C-alpha cells in the first residue's frame, strides 16, 4: 500500500482525520519510511478529490501526532527515526579507529581513586549508610539537599535546599518537568537550534516545538515576545549558558529582558543549566534573578561524571508539590546512595578539583582546535566542551558528515539540532572534550580541516 491507495469513505468521520489515520497506518507498516517526502497539499487534494484545506488539516493532525514534520521551504516529511539518530552509539568503547567528537562528555579522567575514598568514607558511618538503603521522601535526604545547595551557591547558582529536588541527570529532570506541566498537543518554545535530547523527548510526548530566533548570545527577547503572542505556548525552554549547539551565553541584561517577557506572558522558563558549572566566569543564573519564574535544571554530568547520574531541579514554589509528586510517580526517589556519593565527593573537595582539571584540559583542547580550525567560521567559548562550525558555502552538510564518517570522524550534524519544521543549519557540532587525549584530538582536527578545505562536496571520496 502506498500513499496513492488512501481512500476516503463517506460517513467514516471527518476526511482530514481519515487521511491522518491512513498516513499513520502507512508509516507504521513501513510503507512510508522515515524521511520520505509527502505529496504537496495540492497534489494530494487533487488525488483524493478534497480541498487543499482538508489536506492541510490532515498534515497538521499528523504533525501533532508526531508522525510527520513540515520543513520550511522543503515540504512535509515522515519524521526520522529520532531514537536511532540520537542514541549514543558508543561512549568510551566502540571502534578504536573512530575519533569521537560526538558527545559533550568531560575529558577522560581517572576517577577510581576518589570514588574508592568516597565509598570508604561512607562506610565509616554505618547508621547513615543503612539509612541510604531505605525508601526516602521524593525530595531525598535533607542533608544532601543542604550540601548540594551550599556547593552550588559557590558556583553562582542559588537554590533553596527546601525546594531543590534531585534527578537522575538533567535529561531525567527535563522529562519529569514536561510530564508534570505539559500535555500532548501543547507547544513549547525553544531556541532556533536546540538540544537533541529535548527534541526527541518532545516528539515522544507529542509536544510541538516552535523555534525562536537567536543571535550569537542566544534567545532574542523581541522574537520570544512575538512567539509567545503567536503560539501561546505552555512553557519556554532555553540553555542560557554554553547553548547547545551554538555555545552562546546570555549576558545579564539579556537574561533580565527574557525574564521580563516571561513575566509579561505569565510563562515559566525552563533554564537548562547542565553546562552552567563549567565556566570560570559567568552571569547570574536566571533562577537567582527570579526564582518564581524559572524552572532550573542542572547536573553534575559535565563537571564531575555523567555516569553518576546526579542532577537537580528547582521549580517555582507553587509548582513544587506537583513536581515532587511527579518525581515520586517516576521513580519514588533518586537513589540516595548516588546523591550520598556525590555529596561526599563535594565534601572532600574532589568535585572542585575535577572541575579545575576539566577546565584546564578543555583550555588546552580549545587552543589546539583554534590552531586547526581558527580560520573557519567557528563559534567557541573558553571552558565550553563543544564548538559550532559553520560549513563553507561550497560544502553540503549531509555530504560533509558522510565524508567525515568515512574517515572515522564522528560528529553531530546540524540537522539533529533543528526542531521539526525549522531550517536545518549548515553546521556541525564538534565536542572537543570527547576525544580520548590531545593526540587523538589533533589527528581528528587534521582530518576535519582537510575536509573543510575541499573546493566542493564533489571532492569527497566516500
Ligand atoms: C543541554 C543539555 N541538557 C541536558 C543534557 C543531559 O544531561 P544529563 O547527562 O545530566 O542527563 C545534556 C547532555 O549533553 C545537554 O547537552
Coordinates of C-alpha atoms and ligand atoms in Angstrom, one line a residue:
X1 CA 0.0 0.0 0.0
X2 CA 1.3 3.5 -0.8
X3 CA 0.0 7.0 -0.4
X4 CA -1.9 6.6 -3.7
X5 CA -4.1 4.0 -2.1
X6 CA -5.6 6.3 0.5
X7 CA -9.3 6.0 0.2
X8 CA -12.0 8.2 1.8
X9 CA -15.2 6.6 2.9
X10 CA -18.4 8.6 3.1
X11 CA -19.7 8.7 6.7
X12 CA -16.5 7.3 8.2
X13 CA -15.7 10.5 10.1
X14 CA -14.1 13.8 9.1
X15 CA -12.0 13.5 5.9
X16 CA -8.9 15.1 7.4
X17 CA -8.9 12.5 10.2
X18 CA -9.3 9.6 7.7
X19 CA -6.3 10.9 5.8
X20 CA -4.3 11.3 9.0
X21 CA -5.3 7.8 10.2
X22 CA -4.3 6.2 7.0
X23 CA -1.0 8.1 6.9
X24 CA -0.3 6.7 10.4
X25 CA -1.0 3.2 9.1
X26 CA 1.3 3.7 6.1
X27 CA 4.1 4.9 8.4
X28 CA 3.5 2.2 11.0
X29 CA 3.6 -0.5 8.3
X30 CA 6.9 0.9 6.8
X31 CA 5.2 1.6 3.5
X32 CA 6.1 5.3 4.1
X33 CA 9.7 5.1 5.5
X34 CA 11.3 7.7 7.7
X35 CA 12.3 10.9 5.9
X36 CA 10.1 10.2 2.8
X37 CA 8.5 13.3 1.3
X38 CA 4.7 13.5 1.3
X39 CA 3.0 14.9 -1.8
X40 CA 2.3 18.6 -1.8
X41 CA -1.1 19.7 -0.3
X42 CA -2.4 20.4 -3.8
X43 CA -1.3 17.1 -5.3
X44 CA -2.9 15.0 -2.6
X45 CA -6.0 17.2 -2.6
X46 CA -6.3 16.6 -6.4
X47 CA -5.7 12.9 -6.0
X48 CA -8.4 12.5 -3.3
X49 CA -10.8 15.0 -4.6
X50 CA -10.8 17.1 -1.5
X51 CA -9.9 20.7 -0.8
X52 CA -6.4 21.8 -0.2
X53 CA -7.6 23.0 3.3
X54 CA -8.6 19.4 4.1
X55 CA -5.1 18.1 3.3
X56 CA -3.5 21.0 5.3
X57 CA -5.6 20.0 8.3
X58 CA -4.7 16.3 7.8
X59 CA -1.0 17.0 7.7
X60 CA -1.3 19.3 10.7
X61 CA -3.0 16.5 12.6
X62 CA -0.3 14.0 11.5
X63 CA 2.3 16.6 12.7
X64 CA 0.5 16.9 16.0
X65 CA 0.7 13.2 16.5
X66 CA 4.5 13.3 15.9
X67 CA 4.3 11.4 12.6
X68 CA 5.4 14.0 10.1
X69 CA 7.2 17.3 10.1
X70 CA 6.9 20.3 7.8
X71 CA 10.4 21.6 6.8
X72 CA 10.4 25.3 5.8
X73 CA 10.8 25.6 2.0
X74 CA 11.1 21.9 1.5
X75 CA 7.7 20.2 2.2
X76 CA 6.3 17.7 4.6
X77 CA 8.3 14.6 5.6
X78 CA 7.8 11.5 7.6
X79 CA 9.8 12.1 10.8
X80 CA 13.2 10.4 11.0
X81 CA 13.8 7.5 13.5
X82 CA 14.9 10.0 16.0
X83 CA 15.7 7.5 18.7
X84 CA 18.1 5.8 16.4
X85 CA 19.7 9.0 15.3
X86 CA 20.2 10.3 18.7
X87 CA 21.1 7.2 20.7
X88 CA 24.7 7.0 21.9
X89 CA 26.4 4.6 19.6
X90 CA 29.4 4.2 22.0
X91 CA 30.9 6.2 24.7
X92 CA 34.3 5.2 25.9
X93 CA 34.2 2.0 23.9
X94 CA 33.3 1.3 20.2
X95 CA 35.7 1.2 17.3
X96 CA 39.2 2.2 18.4
X97 CA 39.7 3.7 14.9
X98 CA 37.0 6.2 15.4
X99 CA 37.6 9.8 16.7
X100 CA 34.6 10.8 18.6
X101 CA 33.6 14.5 18.5
X102 CA 30.0 13.5 19.2
X103 CA 29.4 13.7 22.9
X104 CA 29.6 16.6 25.4
X105 CA 31.4 14.5 28.0
X106 CA 34.1 15.6 30.4
X107 CA 37.6 14.8 29.1
X108 CA 38.8 11.4 30.3
X109 CA 39.9 11.4 33.9
X110 CA 40.7 8.5 36.3
X111 CA 38.0 8.8 38.9
X112 CA 38.5 5.4 40.5
X113 CA 40.6 6.5 43.4
X114 CA 38.3 9.4 44.5
X115 CA 35.3 7.1 44.3
X116 CA 37.1 4.5 46.3
X117 CA 37.8 7.1 49.0
X118 CA 34.3 8.4 48.9
X119 CA 32.8 5.0 49.4
X120 CA 35.2 4.2 52.3
X121 CA 34.2 7.4 53.9
X122 CA 30.5 6.5 53.6
X123 CA 31.1 3.1 55.2
X124 CA 32.6 4.8 58.2
X125 CA 29.1 5.9 59.2
X126 CA 27.0 2.6 59.2
X127 CA 23.9 4.3 60.6
X128 CA 23.9 6.8 57.6
X129 CA 24.7 4.0 55.2
X130 CA 21.8 2.0 56.4
X131 CA 19.6 5.0 56.0
X132 CA 20.7 5.3 52.4
X133 CA 19.4 1.8 51.8
X134 CA 15.8 2.8 52.8
X135 CA 12.9 4.5 50.9
X136 CA 13.1 8.2 51.4
X137 CA 10.6 11.0 50.6
X138 CA 10.8 12.0 46.9
X139 CA 12.7 15.1 48.0
X140 CA 15.5 12.9 49.2
X141 CA 17.7 13.3 52.2
X142 CA 17.7 16.8 53.7
X143 CA 21.4 16.8 54.5
X144 CA 22.2 16.0 50.8
X145 CA 20.0 18.9 49.6
X146 CA 21.6 21.3 52.0
X147 CA 25.1 20.2 51.0
X148 CA 24.3 20.4 47.3
X149 CA 22.7 23.9 47.6
X150 CA 25.7 25.1 49.5
X151 CA 28.1 23.9 46.9
X152 CA 26.1 25.3 44.1
X153 CA 26.0 28.7 45.8
X154 CA 29.8 28.8 45.4
X155 CA 29.2 28.3 41.7
X156 CA 26.7 31.2 41.1
X157 CA 23.6 29.1 41.4
X158 CA 21.4 29.9 44.5
X159 CA 18.8 27.2 45.2
X160 CA 16.7 26.7 48.2
X161 CA 17.6 23.4 50.0
X162 CA 13.9 23.0 50.9
X163 CA 12.9 23.2 47.3
X164 CA 15.8 21.6 45.5
X165 CA 14.9 18.1 44.1
X166 CA 17.3 15.5 42.9
X167 CA 17.0 13.9 39.5
X168 CA 18.9 11.2 37.5
X169 CA 20.7 13.8 35.5
X170 CA 19.4 16.8 33.5
X171 CA 17.7 14.7 30.9
X172 CA 15.6 13.0 33.6
X173 CA 14.8 16.3 35.2
X174 CA 13.6 17.7 31.8
X175 CA 11.5 14.6 31.2
X176 CA 9.9 15.0 34.7
X177 CA 9.2 18.7 34.1
X178 CA 7.5 18.0 30.8
X179 CA 5.5 15.2 32.4
X180 CA 4.4 17.5 35.3
X181 CA 3.5 20.6 33.3
X182 CA 2.8 19.7 29.6
X183 CA 0.3 17.6 27.8
X184 CA 0.3 16.1 24.3
X185 CA -0.6 18.9 21.8
X186 CA 1.0 21.6 24.0
X187 CA 3.5 24.0 22.5
X188 CA 7.0 24.6 23.9
X189 CA 9.1 27.5 22.6
X190 CA 12.7 26.6 22.1
X191 CA 15.8 28.2 20.7
X192 CA 16.1 28.0 16.9
X193 CA 18.7 25.3 17.3
X194 CA 18.1 23.1 20.3
X195 CA 19.3 20.1 22.3
X196 CA 18.5 16.8 20.5
X197 CA 17.6 15.1 23.8
X198 CA 14.8 17.7 24.2
X199 CA 13.7 17.4 20.6
X200 CA 13.4 13.6 21.0
X201 CA 11.5 13.9 24.3
X202 CA 9.0 16.4 22.8
X203 CA 8.5 14.2 19.8
X204 CA 7.7 11.2 22.0
X205 CA 5.4 13.2 24.2
X206 CA 3.7 14.8 21.1
X207 CA 4.6 18.3 22.3
X208 CA 5.0 20.8 19.5
X209 CA 8.3 22.7 19.4
X210 CA 8.3 26.2 18.0
X211 CA 11.7 27.6 17.3
X212 CA 12.6 31.2 18.4
X213 CA 15.2 33.2 16.7
X214 CA 18.6 33.6 18.3
X215 CA 21.8 35.6 17.8
X216 CA 25.3 34.8 18.9
X217 CA 24.3 35.1 22.6
X218 CA 21.1 33.1 22.4
X219 CA 17.4 33.8 22.5
X220 CA 16.2 37.2 21.2
X221 CA 13.7 38.8 23.6
X222 CA 11.7 40.5 20.8
X223 CA 11.4 37.2 18.9
X224 CA 10.4 35.5 22.1
X225 CA 7.7 38.1 22.8
X226 CA 6.3 37.7 19.3
X227 CA 6.4 33.9 19.5
X228 CA 4.5 34.0 22.9
X229 CA 1.8 36.0 21.3
X230 CA 1.6 33.8 18.2
X231 CA 1.8 30.4 19.7
X232 CA 0.5 30.7 23.2
X233 CA 3.0 28.1 24.5
X234 CA 2.8 26.1 27.7
X235 CA 6.4 26.7 28.6
X236 CA 9.7 28.1 27.3
X237 CA 12.9 26.1 27.2
X238 CA 16.4 27.6 26.9
X239 CA 20.0 26.9 27.6
X240 CA 21.4 30.3 28.8
X241 CA 25.0 29.1 29.4
X242 CA 27.0 27.4 26.6
X243 CA 24.0 26.9 24.5
X244 CA 23.9 23.5 22.8
X245 CA 24.9 23.7 20.0
X246 CA 25.8 27.3 19.3
X247 CA 28.0 27.8 22.5
X248 CA 26.2 31.2 23.2
X249 CA 25.9 32.6 26.7
X250 CA 23.2 35.1 27.5
X251 CA 24.5 38.4 29.1
X252 CA 23.0 39.5 32.4
X253 CA 20.9 42.2 30.6
X254 CA 19.6 39.7 28.0
X255 CA 18.6 37.4 30.9
X256 CA 16.7 40.2 32.5
X257 CA 15.0 41.1 29.2
X258 CA 13.9 37.4 28.6
X259 CA 12.6 37.2 32.2
X260 CA 10.6 40.3 31.6
X261 CA 9.0 38.7 28.5
X262 CA 8.2 35.6 30.6
X263 CA 6.6 37.7 33.3
X264 CA 4.6 39.7 30.7
X265 CA 3.1 36.5 29.3
X266 CA 2.9 34.7 32.6
X267 CA 5.1 31.9 31.3
X268 CA 7.6 29.8 33.1
X269 CA 11.1 29.4 31.6
X270 CA 12.9 26.1 31.8
X271 CA 16.5 27.1 32.4
X272 CA 18.7 24.1 31.3
X273 CA 22.0 24.8 33.0
X274 CA 23.6 21.5 32.5
X275 CA 26.7 23.4 31.3
X276 CA 26.3 26.1 33.9
X277 CA 29.0 25.0 36.3
X278 CA 31.7 24.8 33.6
X279 CA 32.6 28.5 33.0
X280 CA 35.0 30.2 35.3
X281 CA 33.2 33.5 34.8
X282 CA 29.5 33.7 34.1
X283 CA 26.4 35.9 34.6
X284 CA 24.0 35.0 37.4
X285 CA 21.8 32.0 36.8
X286 CA 18.3 33.1 35.8
X287 CA 16.8 31.3 38.8
X288 CA 18.8 33.7 41.0
X289 CA 17.2 36.6 39.3
X290 CA 13.6 35.4 39.5
X291 CA 13.1 32.0 41.2
X292 CA 9.3 32.2 40.8
X293 CA 9.5 32.5 37.0
X294 CA 12.2 29.8 36.4
X295 CA 12.3 26.1 36.4
X296 CA 16.0 25.5 36.9
X297 CA 17.7 22.2 35.8
X298 CA 21.3 21.3 36.4
X299 CA 23.5 18.2 36.9
X300 CA 27.0 17.0 37.8
X301 CA 27.2 15.2 34.5
X302 CA 29.5 17.8 32.8
X303 CA 31.5 19.0 35.7
X304 CA 32.1 15.7 37.6
X305 CA 30.9 12.5 36.0
X306 CA 27.9 11.7 33.7
X307 CA 27.8 8.1 34.9
X308 CA 26.9 9.3 38.4
X309 CA 23.5 10.3 37.1
X310 CA 23.1 13.1 39.7
X311 CA 21.1 16.1 38.6
X312 CA 18.8 18.6 40.4
X313 CA 16.0 20.9 39.7
X314 CA 14.0 23.6 41.4
X315 CA 10.6 24.8 40.3
X316 CA 8.6 27.9 41.5
X317 CA 7.1 27.5 44.9
X318 CA 3.6 27.0 43.7
X319 CA 4.6 24.1 41.4
X320 CA 6.8 22.4 44.0
X321 CA 4.2 19.8 45.3
X322 CA 3.2 18.8 41.8
X323 CA 6.8 18.4 40.8
X324 CA 7.6 16.3 43.9
X325 CA 4.6 14.0 43.1
X326 CA 5.8 13.6 39.5
X327 CA 9.2 12.6 40.8
X328 CA 7.5 10.1 43.1
X329 CA 5.5 8.8 40.2
X330 CA 8.6 8.4 38.0
X331 CA 10.9 6.6 40.4
X332 CA 9.7 7.2 44.0
X333 CA 13.0 9.0 44.7
X334 CA 16.5 9.3 43.3
X335 CA 19.0 6.7 44.6
X336 CA 20.1 8.2 47.9
X337 CA 23.3 6.2 47.6
X338 CA 24.2 8.2 44.5
X339 CA 23.4 11.5 46.0
X340 CA 25.4 10.4 49.0
X341 CA 28.4 9.7 46.9
X342 CA 28.1 13.0 45.1
X343 CA 27.9 14.9 48.4
X344 CA 30.9 13.0 49.7
X345 CA 32.9 14.0 46.6
X346 CA 31.8 17.6 47.2
X347 CA 32.7 17.5 50.9
X348 CA 36.2 16.0 50.2
X349 CA 36.9 18.8 47.6
X350 CA 37.1 16.2 44.7
X351 CA 34.2 17.9 42.8
X352 CA 36.1 21.2 42.8
X353 CA 39.4 19.5 41.9
X354 CA 37.8 17.7 39.0
X355 CA 36.2 20.8 37.7
X356 CA 39.6 22.6 37.7
X357 CA 41.2 19.7 35.9
X358 CA 38.4 19.7 33.3
X359 CA 38.7 23.4 32.7
X360 CA 42.5 23.2 32.2
X361 CA 42.2 20.3 29.8
X362 CA 39.4 21.9 27.8
X363 CA 41.5 25.1 27.6
X364 CA 44.4 23.1 26.1
X365 CA 42.0 21.5 23.7
X366 CA 40.4 24.7 22.6
X367 CA 43.9 26.1 21.8
X368 CA 44.7 23.2 19.6
X369 CA 41.3 23.4 17.9
X370 CA 41.8 27.1 17.1
X371 CA 45.2 26.2 15.5
X372 CA 43.5 23.9 13.1
X373 CA 40.0 25.4 12.6
X374 CA 40.6 29.0 13.6
X375 CA 40.4 30.2 10.0
X376 CA 36.9 28.8 9.6
X377 CA 33.5 30.1 10.8
X378 CA 33.8 28.7 14.3
X379 CA 31.8 29.6 17.5
X380 CA 33.5 28.7 20.7
X381 CA 33.9 29.8 24.3
X382 CA 36.5 29.3 26.9
X383 CA 35.6 26.2 29.2
X384 CA 32.9 25.0 26.8
X385 CA 33.0 21.4 25.6
X386 CA 31.8 22.0 22.1
X387 CA 32.4 24.2 19.2
X388 CA 29.9 25.1 16.4
X389 CA 31.4 25.0 12.9
X390 CA 29.5 26.6 10.0
X391 CA 30.5 24.9 6.8
X392 CA 32.0 26.8 3.9
X393 CA 29.4 27.7 1.3
X394 CA 30.7 25.2 -1.2
X395 CA 30.1 22.1 1.0
X396 CA 26.9 20.3 1.6
X397 CA 26.0 19.2 5.1
X398 CA 25.0 15.6 4.5
X399 CA 28.0 15.0 2.2
X400 CA 30.4 16.6 4.7
X401 CA 29.1 14.4 7.6
X402 CA 29.2 11.3 5.4
X403 CA 32.8 12.1 4.3
X404 CA 33.8 12.6 7.9
X405 CA 32.2 9.3 8.8
X406 CA 34.1 7.6 6.0
X407 CA 37.3 8.9 7.6
X408 CA 36.2 7.6 11.0
X409 CA 35.3 11.0 12.4
X410 CA 32.1 11.1 14.3
X411 CA 30.5 14.5 14.8
X412 CA 27.0 15.9 15.1
X413 CA 25.2 17.2 12.1
X414 CA 23.3 20.4 12.4
X415 CA 20.3 18.5 11.3
X416 CA 20.0 16.9 14.8
X417 CA 19.6 20.4 16.4
X418 CA 16.8 21.6 14.2
X419 CA 13.4 21.4 15.8
X420 CA 10.7 19.9 13.5
X421 CA 9.9 22.5 10.9
X422 CA 12.9 24.7 11.4
X423 CA 15.5 25.3 8.7
X424 CA 18.5 22.9 9.0
X425 CA 21.7 24.8 9.9
X426 CA 24.6 24.1 7.5
X427 CA 26.9 23.5 10.5
X428 CA 28.2 20.7 12.7
X429 CA 28.9 20.4 16.4
X430 CA 32.3 19.1 17.5
X431 CA 32.7 18.1 21.1
X432 CA 36.4 18.8 21.6
X433 CA 36.2 17.3 25.1
X434 CA 35.3 13.9 23.8
X435 CA 38.5 12.5 22.0
X436 CA 40.5 10.3 24.4
X437 CA 43.5 12.6 24.5
X438 CA 45.2 15.5 22.8
X439 CA 46.8 13.2 20.2
X440 CA 43.5 11.8 19.1
X441 CA 42.0 15.3 19.1
X442 CA 44.8 16.6 16.9
X443 CA 44.6 13.7 14.5
X444 CA 40.8 14.3 14.2
X445 CA 41.1 18.0 13.7
X446 CA 43.6 17.5 10.9
X447 CA 41.0 15.4 9.0
X448 CA 38.2 17.9 9.7
X449 CA 40.4 20.7 8.3
X450 CA 41.3 18.7 5.2
X451 CA 37.6 18.1 4.6
X452 CA 36.8 21.7 5.1
X453 CA 39.4 22.7 2.5
X454 CA 37.8 20.8 -0.3
X455 CA 36.6 23.0 -3.1
X456 CA 33.3 21.3 -3.3
X457 CA 31.4 18.3 -1.9
X458 CA 32.3 16.5 -5.2
X459 CA 35.9 16.3 -3.8
X460 CA 34.9 13.9 -1.1
X461 CA 35.9 10.4 -1.7
X462 CA 33.4 8.2 0.2
Ligands
LIG1 C1 21.6 20.9 27.1 C2 21.6 19.6 27.7 N1 20.7 19.2 28.6 C3 20.7 18.0 29.2 C4 21.6 17.1 28.9 C5 21.6 15.8 29.6 O1 22.4 15.7 30.7 P1 22.5 14.5 31.7 O2 23.6 13.7 31.3 O3 22.7 15.2 33.1 O4 21.2 13.8 31.7 C6 22.6 17.4 28.0 C7 23.6 16.4 27.7 O5 24.5 16.5 26.8 C8 22.6 18.6 27.4 O6 23.6 19.0 26.5

